[in-house]
């Protein structure tokens, strides 16, 4: 009988963890640090587009299937949105880049201002409409 209770407890805990991860996947989070701009790792600083209001840096790894889905959402979004630039950065052989950006999973998309300031980030596959809505104030500020 004890084994049955252990099995039920494991199933409940696993289901709760899965539901929590699913709820957090693709959710847009505003940047936590509103302080001074921190120095970006070299590969990230190199891909910043100073001509765009926002650069979406997608942190990916080689064998990440959700990363391909994120790219399928972000690339067309950037193509049809003025002031938005998308770059995919593979950190498979550069784990120090992910570590310095506090990236714990891939894909993670970080929206950066031209000065390197983090505006927001999304862990998992972003929802295009939700991301665009969160970016709208940053895109309009640049054009005014």
Tab-separated table of C-alpha atoms in Angstrom:
chain	number	residue	atom	x	y	z
A	1	UNK	CA	0.000	0.000	0.000
A	2	UNK	CA	2.899	2.361	0.747
A	3	UNK	CA	4.216	1.866	-2.789
A	4	UNK	CA	0.874	3.004	-4.198
A	5	UNK	CA	0.970	6.220	-2.154
A	6	UNK	CA	4.535	6.892	-3.260
A	7	UNK	CA	3.503	6.383	-6.889
A	8	UNK	CA	0.533	8.751	-6.514
A	9	UNK	CA	2.746	11.390	-4.838
A	10	UNK	CA	5.332	11.161	-7.629
A	11	UNK	CA	2.648	11.462	-10.303
A	12	UNK	CA	1.090	14.501	-8.599
A	13	UNK	CA	4.485	16.199	-8.149
A	14	UNK	CA	5.448	15.478	-11.762
A	15	UNK	CA	2.163	16.819	-13.079
A	16	UNK	CA	2.470	19.981	-10.981
A	17	UNK	CA	6.037	20.583	-12.199
A	18	UNK	CA	4.987	20.032	-15.825
A	19	UNK	CA	2.074	22.440	-15.534
A	20	UNK	CA	4.319	25.079	-13.953
A	21	UNK	CA	6.902	24.762	-16.738
A	22	UNK	CA	4.203	24.934	-19.402
A	23	UNK	CA	2.730	28.082	-17.845
A	24	UNK	CA	6.137	29.813	-17.792
A	25	UNK	CA	7.135	28.786	-21.336
A	26	UNK	CA	7.119	31.747	-23.712
A	27	UNK	CA	6.107	34.297	-21.089
A	28	UNK	CA	7.538	37.792	-21.578
A	29	UNK	CA	9.374	39.147	-18.538
A	30	UNK	CA	10.433	42.763	-18.190
A	31	UNK	CA	14.102	43.330	-17.385
A	32	UNK	CA	14.797	43.207	-13.656
A	33	UNK	CA	17.751	45.550	-13.518
A	34	UNK	CA	16.952	49.158	-14.381
A	35	UNK	CA	20.407	50.283	-13.271
A	36	UNK	CA	23.446	51.065	-15.408
A	37	UNK	CA	24.073	49.139	-18.609
A	38	UNK	CA	26.204	46.103	-17.875
A	39	UNK	CA	28.954	45.032	-20.233
A	40	UNK	CA	27.757	42.473	-22.746
A	41	UNK	CA	29.817	39.433	-23.757
A	42	UNK	CA	31.742	39.993	-27.007
A	43	UNK	CA	29.568	37.788	-29.254
A	44	UNK	CA	26.414	39.564	-28.068
A	45	UNK	CA	27.875	43.056	-28.409
A	46	UNK	CA	29.009	42.157	-31.936
A	47	UNK	CA	25.461	41.342	-33.115
A	48	UNK	CA	23.761	44.456	-31.705
A	49	UNK	CA	22.283	46.562	-34.478
A	50	UNK	CA	22.705	50.257	-33.609
A	51	UNK	CA	20.308	51.218	-36.432
A	52	UNK	CA	17.429	49.234	-34.882
A	53	UNK	CA	15.399	50.292	-31.875
A	54	UNK	CA	15.458	46.714	-30.533
A	55	UNK	CA	17.699	43.739	-31.274
A	56	UNK	CA	16.241	40.350	-30.377
A	57	UNK	CA	19.135	38.066	-29.455
A	58	UNK	CA	17.954	34.469	-29.482
A	59	UNK	CA	20.252	32.279	-27.382
A	60	UNK	CA	20.204	28.776	-28.886
A	61	UNK	CA	22.112	25.514	-28.893
A	62	UNK	CA	22.768	23.083	-31.719
A	63	UNK	CA	20.411	20.271	-30.781
A	64	UNK	CA	17.539	22.385	-29.457
A	65	UNK	CA	14.263	21.663	-31.270
A	66	UNK	CA	12.322	24.510	-29.599
A	67	UNK	CA	15.067	26.879	-30.810
A	68	UNK	CA	13.984	26.223	-34.409
A	69	UNK	CA	10.394	27.040	-33.445
A	70	UNK	CA	11.524	30.262	-31.749
A	71	UNK	CA	13.425	31.264	-34.887
A	72	UNK	CA	10.305	30.565	-36.977
A	73	UNK	CA	8.396	33.039	-34.784
A	74	UNK	CA	11.084	35.707	-34.352
A	75	UNK	CA	12.588	35.995	-37.847
A	76	UNK	CA	9.278	36.832	-39.621
A	77	UNK	CA	8.292	39.134	-36.748
A	78	UNK	CA	11.509	41.120	-37.195
A	79	UNK	CA	11.145	41.184	-40.988
A	80	UNK	CA	7.712	42.794	-40.843
A	81	UNK	CA	8.345	45.157	-37.901
A	82	UNK	CA	10.249	48.383	-38.455
A	83	UNK	CA	13.020	48.965	-35.912
A	84	UNK	CA	13.227	45.296	-34.889
A	85	UNK	CA	16.259	43.116	-35.665
A	86	UNK	CA	16.598	39.373	-34.910
A	87	UNK	CA	19.844	37.452	-34.442
A	88	UNK	CA	20.281	33.816	-33.417
A	89	UNK	CA	23.380	33.161	-31.303
A	90	UNK	CA	24.442	29.524	-30.881
A	91	UNK	CA	26.167	29.123	-27.512
A	92	UNK	CA	26.844	25.378	-27.752
A	93	UNK	CA	30.603	25.982	-27.714
A	94	UNK	CA	30.413	29.235	-25.731
A	95	UNK	CA	28.684	28.372	-22.437
A	96	UNK	CA	30.349	31.358	-20.762
A	97	UNK	CA	28.183	33.666	-22.910
A	98	UNK	CA	24.998	32.051	-21.627
A	99	UNK	CA	26.334	32.094	-18.091
A	100	UNK	CA	27.223	35.792	-18.186
A	101	UNK	CA	23.700	36.589	-19.428
A	102	UNK	CA	22.100	34.380	-16.729
A	103	UNK	CA	20.518	32.134	-19.364
A	104	UNK	CA	19.456	28.832	-17.831
A	105	UNK	CA	17.698	27.238	-20.820
A	106	UNK	CA	17.423	27.507	-24.541
A	107	UNK	CA	15.824	29.089	-26.341
A	108	UNK	CA	15.971	32.341	-24.443
A	109	UNK	CA	15.330	35.570	-26.305
A	110	UNK	CA	16.705	38.818	-24.918
A	111	UNK	CA	15.496	42.153	-26.292
A	112	UNK	CA	18.297	44.703	-26.187
A	113	UNK	CA	18.309	48.447	-26.798
A	114	UNK	CA	21.037	49.843	-29.082
A	115	UNK	CA	23.108	50.762	-26.001
A	116	UNK	CA	23.022	47.136	-24.784
A	117	UNK	CA	20.419	47.679	-22.065
A	118	UNK	CA	18.168	44.643	-21.553
A	119	UNK	CA	14.526	45.511	-22.141
A	120	UNK	CA	12.902	42.126	-21.650
A	121	UNK	CA	13.462	38.406	-22.047
A	122	UNK	CA	11.503	35.316	-22.962
A	123	UNK	CA	12.409	31.777	-21.914
A	124	UNK	CA	11.093	29.166	-24.301
A	125	UNK	CA	9.281	29.728	-27.582
A	126	UNK	CA	7.847	33.252	-27.605
A	127	UNK	CA	4.302	34.079	-28.595
A	128	UNK	CA	4.683	36.597	-31.422
A	129	UNK	CA	1.713	38.838	-30.652
A	130	UNK	CA	2.502	39.000	-26.929
A	131	UNK	CA	6.161	39.801	-27.590
A	132	UNK	CA	5.317	42.497	-30.135
A	133	UNK	CA	2.877	44.095	-27.702
A	134	UNK	CA	5.547	44.172	-24.976
A	135	UNK	CA	8.068	45.672	-27.424
A	136	UNK	CA	5.693	48.297	-28.823
A	137	UNK	CA	6.712	51.094	-26.350
A	138	UNK	CA	10.395	50.526	-27.122
A	139	UNK	CA	9.804	50.567	-30.873
A	140	UNK	CA	7.737	53.763	-30.844
A	141	UNK	CA	10.166	55.626	-28.586
A	142	UNK	CA	12.890	55.280	-31.215
A	143	UNK	CA	10.780	56.603	-34.108
A	144	UNK	CA	9.456	59.734	-32.340
